[in-house]
Amino acid sequence: MARKTAEENRRHVLAVASRLYYQHGIRAVGMDRVVKESGVGNATVYRQFPSKDALASAYTQGRADAWFARMRQAADRADDPREKLLAIFTAVIEETRLPSFRGCPMLNTHTEYPDPQHSANRVAVTHEQRVRQWMRDLAADAGAADPEQLADELVLVLNGVYVTATTLGPHGPAQRTGELARRLIWSACDGS
């Protein structure tokens, strides 16, 4: 069997940690479990991730990057700028219906690491700021009278659906997210 490169080992360890952290929570999963389930030696894991904080931050960044990739792909399928915004919520609703759904990784990380100086917290907060900025840009493209206000409202709806779907299930109030987002978007963009 061919020996894995350092980058292959890094990706593998991160994939295992990502699965475990998302399923069980970052604080609930020790480095020993990541080492064991990844099948990679201690030294190899710690060479890539010198501490659990480093691994937690890499996990959070990976989840943030993956979220943006999925949401940009969904938004890019629409031509109308209002539909681009709505496509994000459609994709999020679909995400909440997956059997593996355990909430928003950014909100979960922020809850587990509330210290604003912690690197994983900073990644989560930066992600939320990027989401708001992207929604503001899309709202401006859609012709919103006040793109800042619409972005704020949409971020509230976005985070609300993640929390509500986690606690009450995807078929409870969270299922109304698309309708609510549409009303906000069309109203702010003077559409009907």
Coordinates of N, CA and C in Angstrom, one line a residue:
M1 N 0.8 -1.2 0.0 CA 0.0 0.0 0.0 C 0.9 1.2 0.0
A2 N 0.5 2.2 -0.8 CA 1.3 3.4 -0.9 C 1.1 4.3 0.3
R3 N 2.2 4.9 0.7 CA 2.2 5.7 1.9 C 1.5 7.0 1.6
K4 N 0.7 7.5 2.5 CA -0.1 8.8 2.3 C 0.9 10.0 2.5
T5 N 0.6 11.0 1.7 CA 1.3 12.2 1.9 C 0.9 13.0 3.1
A6 N 1.6 14.0 3.5 CA 1.2 14.8 4.7 C -0.1 15.4 4.5
E7 N -0.4 15.9 3.2 CA -1.6 16.6 2.9 C -2.8 15.6 2.9
E8 N -2.6 14.4 2.4 CA -3.6 13.3 2.5 C -3.9 13.0 3.9
N9 N -2.9 12.8 4.8 CA -3.2 12.6 6.2 C -3.9 13.7 6.8
R10 N -3.5 14.9 6.5 CA -4.2 16.1 7.1 C -5.7 16.1 6.7
R11 N -6.0 15.9 5.4 CA -7.4 15.9 5.0 C -8.2 14.7 5.6
H12 N -7.5 13.6 5.8 CA -8.2 12.4 6.4 C -8.5 12.7 7.8
V13 N -7.6 13.2 8.6 CA -7.8 13.5 10.0 C -8.9 14.5 10.1
L14 N -8.8 15.5 9.3 CA -9.8 16.6 9.4 C -11.2 16.1 9.0
A15 N -11.3 15.2 8.1 CA -12.6 14.6 7.7 C -13.2 13.8 8.9
V16 N -12.3 13.0 9.5 CA -12.8 12.2 10.7 C -13.2 13.2 11.8
A17 N -12.4 14.2 12.1 CA -12.7 15.1 13.2 C -14.0 15.9 12.8
S18 N -14.1 16.2 11.6 CA -15.3 17.0 11.2 C -16.6 16.2 11.4
R19 N -16.5 14.9 11.1 CA -17.7 14.0 11.3 C -18.0 13.9 12.8
L20 N -17.0 13.6 13.6 CA -17.1 13.5 15.0 C -17.6 14.8 15.7
Y21 N -16.9 15.9 15.4 CA -17.2 17.1 16.0 C -18.7 17.5 15.7
Y22 N -19.1 17.3 14.4 CA -20.4 17.7 14.1 C -21.5 16.8 14.7
Q23 N -21.2 15.6 14.8 CA -22.2 14.6 15.4 C -22.3 14.8 16.9
H24 N -21.1 15.0 17.6 CA -21.1 14.9 19.1 C -20.7 16.2 19.8
G25 N -20.2 17.2 19.0 CA -19.7 18.4 19.6 C -18.2 18.4 19.8
I26 N -17.6 19.5 19.6 CA -16.1 19.6 19.6 C -15.6 19.2 21.0
R27 N -16.2 19.8 22.0 CA -15.6 19.6 23.4 C -15.9 18.1 23.8
A28 N -16.8 17.4 23.3 CA -17.1 16.1 23.7 C -16.2 15.0 23.1
V29 N -15.5 15.4 22.1 CA -14.6 14.5 21.3 C -13.1 14.8 21.6
G30 N -12.4 13.9 22.3 CA -11.0 14.1 22.6 C -10.1 13.8 21.4
M31 N -8.9 14.3 21.5 CA -7.9 14.0 20.4 C -7.7 12.5 20.3
D32 N -7.7 11.8 21.4 CA -7.5 10.4 21.4 C -8.5 9.7 20.5
R33 N -9.7 10.1 20.6 CA -10.8 9.5 19.7 C -10.5 9.8 18.2
V34 N -10.1 11.0 17.9 CA -9.8 11.4 16.6 C -8.6 10.6 16.1
V35 N -7.6 10.4 16.9 CA -6.4 9.6 16.5 C -6.9 8.1 16.2
K36 N -7.7 7.6 17.2 CA -8.1 6.2 17.0 C -9.0 6.0 15.8
E37 N -10.0 6.8 15.6 CA -10.9 6.7 14.5 C -10.3 7.0 13.1
S38 N -9.2 7.8 13.1 CA -8.6 8.2 11.9 C -7.6 7.1 11.4
G39 N -7.2 6.3 12.4 CA -6.2 5.2 12.1 C -4.8 5.8 11.8
V40 N -4.6 7.0 12.2 CA -3.3 7.7 11.9 C -2.6 7.8 13.3
G41 N -1.3 7.7 13.3 CA -0.6 7.8 14.6 C -0.6 9.1 15.2
N42 N -0.4 9.1 16.5 CA -0.4 10.3 17.3 C 0.5 11.4 16.8
A43 N 1.7 11.0 16.5 CA 2.7 11.9 16.0 C 2.3 12.6 14.7
T44 N 1.7 11.8 13.8 CA 1.2 12.3 12.5 C 0.1 13.3 12.7
V45 N -0.9 13.0 13.6 CA -2.0 13.9 13.9 C -1.5 15.2 14.5
Y46 N -0.6 15.1 15.5 CA -0.1 16.3 16.1 C 0.9 17.1 15.3
R47 N 1.5 16.5 14.3 CA 2.3 17.2 13.4 C 1.4 18.1 12.5
Q48 N 0.2 17.6 12.1 CA -0.7 18.4 11.3 C -1.5 19.4 12.2
F49 N -1.9 19.0 13.4 CA -2.7 19.8 14.3 C -2.1 19.7 15.6
P50 N -1.2 20.7 16.0 CA -0.5 20.7 17.2 C -1.3 20.7 18.5
S51 N -2.6 21.1 18.4 CA -3.5 21.1 19.5 C -4.9 20.9 19.1
K52 N -5.8 20.6 20.1 CA -7.2 20.4 19.8 C -7.7 21.8 19.3
D53 N -7.3 22.9 19.8 CA -7.7 24.2 19.3 C -7.4 24.4 17.9
A54 N -6.3 23.9 17.4 CA -5.9 24.0 16.0 C -6.8 23.2 15.2
L55 N -7.1 22.0 15.6 CA -8.0 21.1 14.9 C -9.5 21.6 14.9
A56 N -9.9 22.2 16.0 CA -11.2 22.8 16.1 C -11.4 24.0 15.2
S57 N -10.3 24.8 15.1 CA -10.4 25.9 14.1 C -10.4 25.5 12.7
A58 N -9.6 24.4 12.4 CA -9.5 23.9 11.0 C -10.9 23.3 10.7
Y59 N -11.5 22.6 11.6 CA -12.9 22.0 11.4 C -13.8 23.1 11.1
T60 N -13.8 24.2 11.9 CA -14.8 25.3 11.7 C -14.6 26.0 10.4
Q61 N -13.3 26.2 10.0 CA -13.0 26.9 8.8 C -13.5 26.0 7.6
G62 N -13.2 24.7 7.7 CA -13.7 23.8 6.7 C -15.2 23.8 6.5
R63 N -15.9 23.8 7.6 CA -17.4 23.8 7.5 C -17.8 25.2 6.9
A64 N -17.2 26.2 7.3 CA -17.5 27.6 6.7 C -17.3 27.6 5.2
D65 N -16.1 27.1 4.8 CA -15.8 27.1 3.4 C -16.8 26.2 2.6
A66 N -17.2 25.0 3.2 CA -18.1 24.1 2.5 C -19.5 24.8 2.4
W67 N -19.9 25.5 3.4 CA -21.2 26.2 3.4 C -21.3 27.2 2.3
F68 N -20.2 28.0 2.2 CA -20.2 29.0 1.1 C -20.2 28.3 -0.3
A69 N -19.5 27.3 -0.4 CA -19.4 26.6 -1.7 C -20.8 26.1 -2.1
R70 N -21.5 25.4 -1.1 CA -22.9 24.9 -1.4 C -23.9 26.1 -1.7
M71 N -23.8 27.1 -0.9 CA -24.8 28.2 -1.1 C -24.5 29.0 -2.3
R72 N -23.2 29.2 -2.7 CA -22.9 29.9 -3.9 C -23.4 29.1 -5.1
Q73 N -23.2 27.8 -5.0 CA -23.6 26.9 -6.1 C -25.2 27.0 -6.3
A74 N -25.9 27.0 -5.2 CA -27.3 27.2 -5.2 C -27.8 28.5 -5.8
A75 N -27.1 29.6 -5.3 CA -27.5 30.9 -5.8 C -27.1 31.1 -7.2
D76 N -26.0 30.5 -7.7 CA -25.6 30.7 -9.1 C -26.6 30.0 -10.1
R77 N -27.4 29.1 -9.6 CA -28.4 28.5 -10.5 C -29.5 29.4 -10.8
A78 N -29.7 30.5 -10.1 CA -30.8 31.4 -10.4 C -30.2 32.6 -11.2
D79 N -31.1 33.2 -12.0 CA -30.7 34.4 -12.7 C -31.1 35.7 -12.0
D80 N -32.3 35.7 -11.6 CA -32.9 36.9 -10.9 C -32.2 37.0 -9.6
P81 N -31.7 38.2 -9.3 CA -31.1 38.5 -8.0 C -31.9 38.1 -6.8
R82 N -33.2 38.4 -6.8 CA -34.1 38.0 -5.7 C -34.1 36.5 -5.5
E83 N -34.2 35.8 -6.7 CA -34.2 34.3 -6.6 C -32.9 33.8 -6.1
K84 N -31.8 34.5 -6.3 CA -30.5 34.0 -5.8 C -30.5 34.0 -4.2
L85 N -31.1 35.1 -3.7 CA -31.3 35.1 -2.2 C -32.2 34.0 -1.7
L86 N -33.3 33.8 -2.4 CA -34.2 32.8 -2.0 C -33.6 31.4 -2.2
A87 N -32.7 31.2 -3.1 CA -32.1 29.9 -3.4 C -31.2 29.5 -2.2
I88 N -30.7 30.5 -1.5 CA -29.9 30.2 -0.3 C -30.8 29.5 0.8
F89 N -32.0 30.1 1.0 CA -32.9 29.5 2.0 C -33.4 28.2 1.5
T90 N -33.7 28.0 0.3 CA -34.1 26.7 -0.2 C -33.0 25.6 0.1
A91 N -31.8 26.0 -0.2 CA -30.7 25.0 0.1 C -30.6 24.7 1.6
V92 N -30.7 25.8 2.4 CA -30.6 25.6 3.9 C -31.8 24.7 4.4
I93 N -33.0 24.9 3.9 CA -34.1 24.1 4.3 C -33.8 22.6 3.9
E94 N -33.3 22.4 2.7 CA -33.0 21.0 2.3 C -31.9 20.4 3.2
E95 N -30.9 21.2 3.6 CA -29.9 20.8 4.6 C -30.4 20.4 5.9
T96 N -31.5 21.1 6.4 CA -32.0 20.8 7.7 C -32.8 19.5 7.7
R97 N -33.2 19.0 6.5 CA -33.9 17.8 6.4 C -33.1 16.5 6.3
L98 N -31.8 16.7 6.2 CA -30.9 15.6 6.1 C -30.9 14.8 7.5
P99 N -30.8 13.5 7.5 CA -30.8 12.8 8.7 C -29.6 13.1 9.6
S100 N -28.5 13.6 9.0 CA -27.3 13.9 9.7 C -27.3 15.3 10.3
F101 N -28.3 16.1 10.0 CA -28.4 17.5 10.4 C -28.3 17.7 12.0
R102 N -27.4 18.5 12.4 CA -27.2 18.7 13.9 C -27.0 20.2 14.2
G103 N -27.6 21.0 13.3 CA -27.6 22.5 13.5 C -26.5 23.1 12.7
C104 N -26.3 24.4 12.9 CA -25.3 25.2 12.2 C -24.0 25.0 12.9
P105 N -23.0 24.5 12.2 CA -21.7 24.3 12.8 C -21.1 25.6 13.4
M106 N -21.4 26.8 12.7 CA -20.9 28.0 13.2 C -21.5 28.4 14.6
L107 N -22.8 28.3 14.6 CA -23.5 28.6 15.9 C -23.1 27.6 17.0
N108 N -23.0 26.3 16.6 CA -22.5 25.3 17.6 C -21.1 25.6 18.1
T109 N -20.2 26.0 17.2 CA -18.9 26.3 17.6 C -18.9 27.5 18.5
H110 N -19.6 28.5 18.1 CA -19.7 29.8 18.9 C -20.2 29.5 20.3
T111 N -21.2 28.6 20.4 CA -21.7 28.2 21.7 C -20.6 27.4 22.6
E112 N -19.9 26.5 21.9 CA -18.9 25.7 22.6 C -17.7 26.6 23.0
Y113 N -17.4 27.6 22.2 CA -16.2 28.4 22.4 C -16.6 29.9 22.4
P114 N -17.2 30.3 23.5 CA -17.7 31.7 23.6 C -16.7 32.8 23.7
D115 N -15.4 32.4 24.1 CA -14.4 33.4 24.2 C -14.0 34.0 22.9
P116 N -14.2 35.3 22.7 CA -13.9 35.9 21.4 C -12.4 35.8 21.0
Q117 N -11.5 35.4 21.9 CA -10.1 35.3 21.6 C -9.8 33.9 21.1
H118 N -10.7 32.9 21.2 CA -10.4 31.6 20.8 C -10.5 31.6 19.3
S119 N -9.5 30.9 18.6 CA -9.5 30.9 17.2 C -10.7 30.3 16.5
A120 N -11.3 29.3 17.1 CA -12.5 28.7 16.5 C -13.7 29.7 16.6
N121 N -13.8 30.4 17.7 CA -14.8 31.4 17.8 C -14.6 32.5 16.7
R122 N -13.4 32.9 16.5 CA -13.1 33.9 15.5 C -13.5 33.5 14.1
V123 N -13.2 32.2 13.8 CA -13.6 31.6 12.5 C -15.1 31.7 12.4
A124 N -15.8 31.3 13.4 CA -17.3 31.3 13.4 C -17.9 32.7 13.2
V125 N -17.3 33.7 13.9 CA -17.8 35.0 13.8 C -17.5 35.6 12.5
T126 N -16.3 35.4 12.0 CA -15.9 35.9 10.6 C -16.8 35.3 9.6
H127 N -17.2 34.0 9.7 CA -18.1 33.4 8.8 C -19.4 34.1 8.8
E128 N -20.0 34.4 10.0 CA -21.3 35.1 10.1 C -21.2 36.5 9.5
Q129 N -20.1 37.1 9.7 CA -19.9 38.5 9.1 C -19.9 38.4 7.5
R130 N -19.2 37.4 7.0 CA -19.1 37.2 5.6 C -20.5 36.8 5.0
V131 N -21.3 36.0 5.7 CA -22.6 35.7 5.3 C -23.5 37.0 5.2
R132 N -23.4 37.8 6.2 CA -24.1 39.1 6.2 C -23.7 40.0 5.1
Q133 N -22.4 40.1 4.8 CA -21.9 40.9 3.8 C -22.4 40.4 2.4
W134 N -22.3 39.1 2.2 CA -22.8 38.5 1.0 C -24.3 38.7 0.7
M135 N -25.1 38.6 1.8 CA -26.5 38.9 1.7 C -26.7 40.3 1.4
R136 N -25.9 41.2 2.0 CA -26.1 42.6 1.7 C -25.8 42.9 0.2
D137 N -24.7 42.3 -0.3 CA -24.4 42.5 -1.7 C -25.5 42.0 -2.6
L138 N -26.0 40.8 -2.3 CA -27.1 40.2 -3.1 C -28.3 41.1 -3.0
A139 N -28.6 41.6 -1.8 CA -29.8 42.5 -1.6 C -29.6 43.7 -2.5
A140 N -28.4 44.3 -2.5 CA -28.2 45.5 -3.3 C -28.4 45.1 -4.8
D141 N -27.9 44.0 -5.2 CA -28.1 43.6 -6.6 C -29.5 43.4 -6.9
A142 N -30.3 43.0 -6.0 CA -31.7 42.7 -6.2 C -32.5 44.0 -6.1
G143 N -31.9 45.1 -5.8 CA -32.6 46.4 -5.8 C -33.3 46.7 -4.5
A144 N -32.8 46.1 -3.4 CA -33.4 46.4 -2.1 C -33.2 47.9 -1.8
A145 N -34.3 48.5 -1.3 CA -34.2 49.9 -0.9 C -33.2 50.1 0.2
D146 N -33.1 49.2 1.1 CA -32.1 49.3 2.2 C -31.4 47.9 2.3
P147 N -30.4 47.7 1.6 CA -29.7 46.4 1.6 C -29.2 45.9 2.9
E148 N -28.8 46.9 3.8 CA -28.3 46.6 5.1 C -29.4 46.0 5.9
Q149 N -30.6 46.6 5.9 CA -31.7 46.1 6.7 C -32.1 44.7 6.2
L150 N -32.2 44.6 4.9 CA -32.6 43.3 4.4 C -31.6 42.2 4.7
A151 N -30.3 42.5 4.7 CA -29.3 41.5 5.1 C -29.5 41.2 6.5
D152 N -29.7 42.2 7.4 CA -29.9 41.9 8.8 C -31.1 40.9 9.0
E153 N -32.2 41.2 8.4 CA -33.4 40.4 8.5 C -33.2 39.0 8.0
L154 N -32.5 38.9 6.9 CA -32.2 37.6 6.3 C -31.3 36.7 7.2
V155 N -30.3 37.4 7.8 CA -29.4 36.7 8.7 C -30.2 36.2 9.9
L156 N -31.1 37.0 10.4 CA -31.9 36.5 11.5 C -32.7 35.3 11.1
V157 N -33.3 35.4 9.9 CA -34.1 34.2 9.5 C -33.2 33.0 9.3
L158 N -32.0 33.2 8.7 CA -31.1 32.1 8.5 C -30.7 31.4 9.8
N159 N -30.3 32.2 10.7 CA -29.9 31.6 12.0 C -31.1 31.0 12.8
G160 N -32.2 31.7 12.6 CA -33.5 31.2 13.2 C -33.9 29.8 12.7
V161 N -33.7 29.6 11.4 CA -34.1 28.3 10.8 C -33.1 27.2 11.3
Y162 N -31.9 27.5 11.4 CA -30.9 26.5 11.9 C -31.3 26.1 13.4
V163 N -31.5 27.1 14.2 CA -31.8 26.8 15.6 C -33.2 26.1 15.7
T164 N -34.2 26.6 15.0 CA -35.5 26.0 15.1 C -35.6 24.6 14.5
A165 N -34.9 24.4 13.4 CA -34.9 23.0 12.9 C -34.2 22.1 13.8
T166 N -33.2 22.5 14.5 CA -32.4 21.7 15.4 C -33.3 21.3 16.6
T167 N -34.0 22.3 17.1 CA -34.8 22.0 18.4 C -36.2 21.4 18.1
L168 N -36.9 21.9 17.0 CA -38.3 21.5 16.8 C -38.4 20.6 15.6
G169 N -37.3 20.4 14.9 CA -37.4 19.5 13.7 C -37.6 20.3 12.4
P170 N -37.2 19.8 11.3 CA -37.4 20.5 10.0 C -38.8 20.6 9.5
H171 N -39.7 19.9 10.1 CA -41.1 20.0 9.6 C -42.0 20.8 10.6
G172 N -41.4 21.4 11.5 CA -42.1 22.4 12.4 C -42.0 23.7 11.8
P173 N -41.9 24.8 12.6 CA -41.9 26.1 12.1 C -40.8 26.4 11.0
A174 N -39.7 25.6 11.0 CA -38.6 25.8 10.1 C -39.1 25.7 8.6
Q175 N -40.2 24.9 8.4 CA -40.6 24.7 7.1 C -41.2 25.9 6.5
R176 N -41.5 26.9 7.3 CA -42.1 28.2 6.8 C -41.0 29.2 6.3
T177 N -39.7 28.8 6.5 CA -38.6 29.7 6.2 C -38.7 30.2 4.8
G178 N -38.9 29.4 3.8 CA -38.9 29.9 2.4 C -40.0 30.9 2.2
E179 N -41.2 30.8 2.7 CA -42.2 31.8 2.6 C -41.8 33.1 3.2
L180 N -41.3 33.0 4.4 CA -40.9 34.2 5.2 C -39.7 34.9 4.4
A181 N -38.8 34.2 3.9 CA -37.7 34.8 3.2 C -38.2 35.5 1.9
R182 N -39.1 34.8 1.2 CA -39.7 35.4 0.0 C -40.4 36.7 0.3
R183 N -41.2 36.7 1.3 CA -41.9 37.9 1.7 C -41.0 39.1 2.0
L184 N -39.9 38.8 2.8 CA -39.0 39.8 3.1 C -38.2 40.3 1.9
I185 N -37.8 39.4 1.0 CA -37.0 39.8 -0.2 C -37.9 40.6 -1.1
W186 N -39.1 40.1 -1.4 CA -39.9 40.8 -2.4 C -40.4 42.1 -1.9
S187 N -40.7 42.2 -0.6 CA -41.1 43.4 0.0 C -40.0 44.5 -0.1
A188 N -38.8 44.0 0.3 CA -37.7 45.0 0.4 C -37.2 45.4 -1.0
C189 N -37.5 44.5 -2.0 CA -37.0 44.8 -3.4 C -38.2 45.3 -4.2
D190 N -39.3 45.7 -3.6 CA -40.4 46.3 -4.2 C -41.0 45.4 -5.3
G191 N -41.0 44.1 -5.0 CA -41.6 43.2 -5.9 C -42.9 42.7 -5.4
S192 N -43.5 41.8 -6.2 CA -44.8 41.3 -5.7 C -44.9 39.8 -6.0

